[in-house]
């Protein structure tokens, strides 16, 4: 057992494909680390995941990992059409890095996951798969979208079951981290939110990370899976969305039609390498991009 | 030097002598259930015949009172003890009377070891010796062996003598903490094993440090530290409150004198603790007369040493735990020490905490104090769980 | 006391030493016949040796009580040792203040809190600060960082190291007012080089590493701090047999204690927070259960109070319980005060 030299250990990052977001994240999603994105549905979790698995294929000089990716999805169906759409714009903007007839989608391996045990089973198969992939385009990114769905229904709310569940969290997380370390992978996990009811005190108001409370769509939420899972990830990002009515006079002229704009924001909840920061972003046809204010 | 070769006694018996069941040993009046846990190091415990014989008598001594015997001895000692006991031959070096001719006589009656000697009808033996040519010498030999055996066990005491001993030697040591001293009727008892139990940060170590600094002004204190929690600063602070001298220099001198009386020894496994205790024992035997005497032994915490070896499947850890307990009690009794040990709590059923180390340890300490921290204040609570002369359930508050 | 100081003949001395008896205490519990057998001398001679040994032992005990036990130290000596020890600063004066000067050497300090409170930051800060040279009141030591969670970020450690060096040169300038002197020969790269980093992926590895540390540190004597980030992670999975876990953990704790004492270094264990169910109510507590809570010398709990991070001394034999605010800045752990509120980029 020998110590590793830190000077040679500088961690690689995988670009998100947007310079503004990259700047916020210190270059992108770090390798040899587990990053979690927490958001309610429709906030852009899956968008980031898809975008990342495309951009991981960029050469290292462009901030990518020059690698293929593994996409484990628990929510059905897998958004093939959106992936295809993103793929087209991705290819057109990065045409010179890819042969003409090449389809980046070929380097995204998709697998569906039904349950926690299934996930563990897949992960044990993943290791030889990644090992073999090294000869071709190596796998350097694992996406799990979303982890919460795996644990949603299987467990009762009793102390014994909760204990079993958190033991599983740690098992999964340690497997992921071991894979991440061995192959220098970036791991991206998405998580859902649960609504918080009642007063903001006791366990209900337990503060984790930079933000006192997380708000999205005007509701106070907290990441699913609780404190135990929070211990399992290295960094946590939060996406919020808020509907905003813009232009009162527009409303009048258009009758009952109201112009609404969704303001989306990305927060760093906690990360060992990032300060408390946030950034607004928008989702377009071409993908997800930061907005500078 | 060989160190810590330890084996399980019962396994050893079976291995050595397949036919001999433990039933064979019933005539000793004790059960070889957890018998003989052997540990020790070649240099530390000598294996002279005298020691062997002493162990034999110790075994008999304990056997009288309990069903279970745990023996702590080097393997070389236990082996002959279990199977043949000390052969008579070994005694010759120290007692020339037990010469070959005497042994030959004994052998003719089937006596090869001290053990055989003990179970033999001595009157018969004496009668046979009478008929022999060198009867005087033989009888002398018999008396010699008997006196060896007699010398080796603890002297028998009757109640009066015990009372006198208690009056003379077994005082109480005040802890210096008002609440606890009142609760325990003056302090912790010399000659007894007192245990402090409590959840973390319930003031256990503080009570120990305070007691140590209180006792150290007149006596020596040994503090066996397993969690690097011995804090000389804290001792100096406690002492600073007790010492009432105006000049700083005089105060410093007293502080130095008193603090030199407190010895601290760091120990990180149970075998090292046994080493220290054996060393202490031989030292105390040597030093028992005069001078500044050791009166207090603190083990902080015993549970930390035991929990790594205390397993669910093996009985070895349990045997080690019990022998540590017996050794501490023996030291306390023979050398008039007050022994203070710390135990921690584990989560029991229903979320309430209970003392660690389980039921077999429960019977070892003479008194048990449960400490807890009163929420939201600087006060602590002490509750008697067990005490030889007081009702359990009494509680007191104290401040540190 | 050594054998060679005994008033016995040279040949006897030679025999004793070749038989492996080097100290008086090794003779203390021997019987003459045993010694005679072992040295192949007559019993009377052996008796003579033992008598000489016990005499000189008696003489020694009368003038120094410490020789009662090998390895025991009197509280007075320890007090002096302790006063001369340098503590590892946390870079936050308030935090140092409640810690009695910083993280103590020879002790095991546990630091726990919810994710994102700054445990890893504090761990990295300590690993950097231990290298502050003697001239600046530091230990000038090296650090071992055992990473079980993969949260150690080199870029962040680099930032902290840079800030630390900047602070030192500032201090230098302030102190000496001599611009020639204010050059510091340390670079952030050197600081990173002096952190021995181990990445651990399972609890067996963790235990093996901690067993190996003894050897490693005796080869690298200048290691002054061992940081384990976090001690918990691999012990929260796959342990059906809780008794086994307790056993393994307490064995590990004892080994770490031993290291701390033997090499006079600080051990910092980072722990996670968990929710404890007691009598129907929920409470935040550090992980690994009741018996673990006894094993560390000091325990520091980090928590949020409003928008500020606080550290609280939960348990310590020598420090009173107190709390202090701190903050995590771009430069590392620093004091928290109303004047330097963190700027939020919102």
PDB file of C-alpha atoms in Angstrom, chain B residues 7 109 115 134 138 140 177 227 259 264 268-270 277-278 305 312 338 359 369:
ATOM      1  CA  UNK B   7      -4.827 -21.472  24.029  1.00  0.00           C
ATOM      2  CA  UNK B 109       1.491 -45.808  45.922  1.00  0.00           C
ATOM      3  CA  UNK B 115      -2.371 -33.612  42.632  1.00  0.00           C
ATOM      4  CA  UNK B 134      13.686 -44.861  56.455  1.00  0.00           C
ATOM      5  CA  UNK B 138       9.606 -40.338  54.459  1.00  0.00           C
ATOM      6  CA  UNK B 140       9.383 -35.671  56.922  1.00  0.00           C
ATOM      7  CA  UNK B 177     -16.876  15.258  44.579  1.00  0.00           C
ATOM      8  CA  UNK B 227      -8.210   6.417  25.077  1.00  0.00           C
ATOM      9  CA  UNK B 259       1.359  15.308  40.457  1.00  0.00           C
ATOM     10  CA  UNK B 264      -0.210   7.266  33.885  1.00  0.00           C
ATOM     11  CA  UNK B 268      -3.873  -0.249  23.886  1.00  0.00           C
ATOM     12  CA  UNK B 269      -4.729  -3.898  24.149  1.00  0.00           C
ATOM     13  CA  UNK B 270      -5.838  -6.210  26.872  1.00  0.00           C
ATOM     14  CA  UNK B 277      -1.050  -5.442  36.156  1.00  0.00           C
ATOM     15  CA  UNK B 278       1.405  -8.288  36.661  1.00  0.00           C
ATOM     16  CA  UNK B 305      -9.934  -2.926  25.826  1.00  0.00           C
ATOM     17  CA  UNK B 312     -20.258 -13.620  19.894  1.00  0.00           C
ATOM     18  CA  UNK B 338      -9.363   0.984  45.427  1.00  0.00           C
ATOM     19  CA  UNK B 359     -24.193 -10.171  32.027  1.00  0.00           C
ATOM     20  CA  UNK B 369     -22.491   3.798  39.473  1.00  0.00           C
TER      21      UNK B 369
END
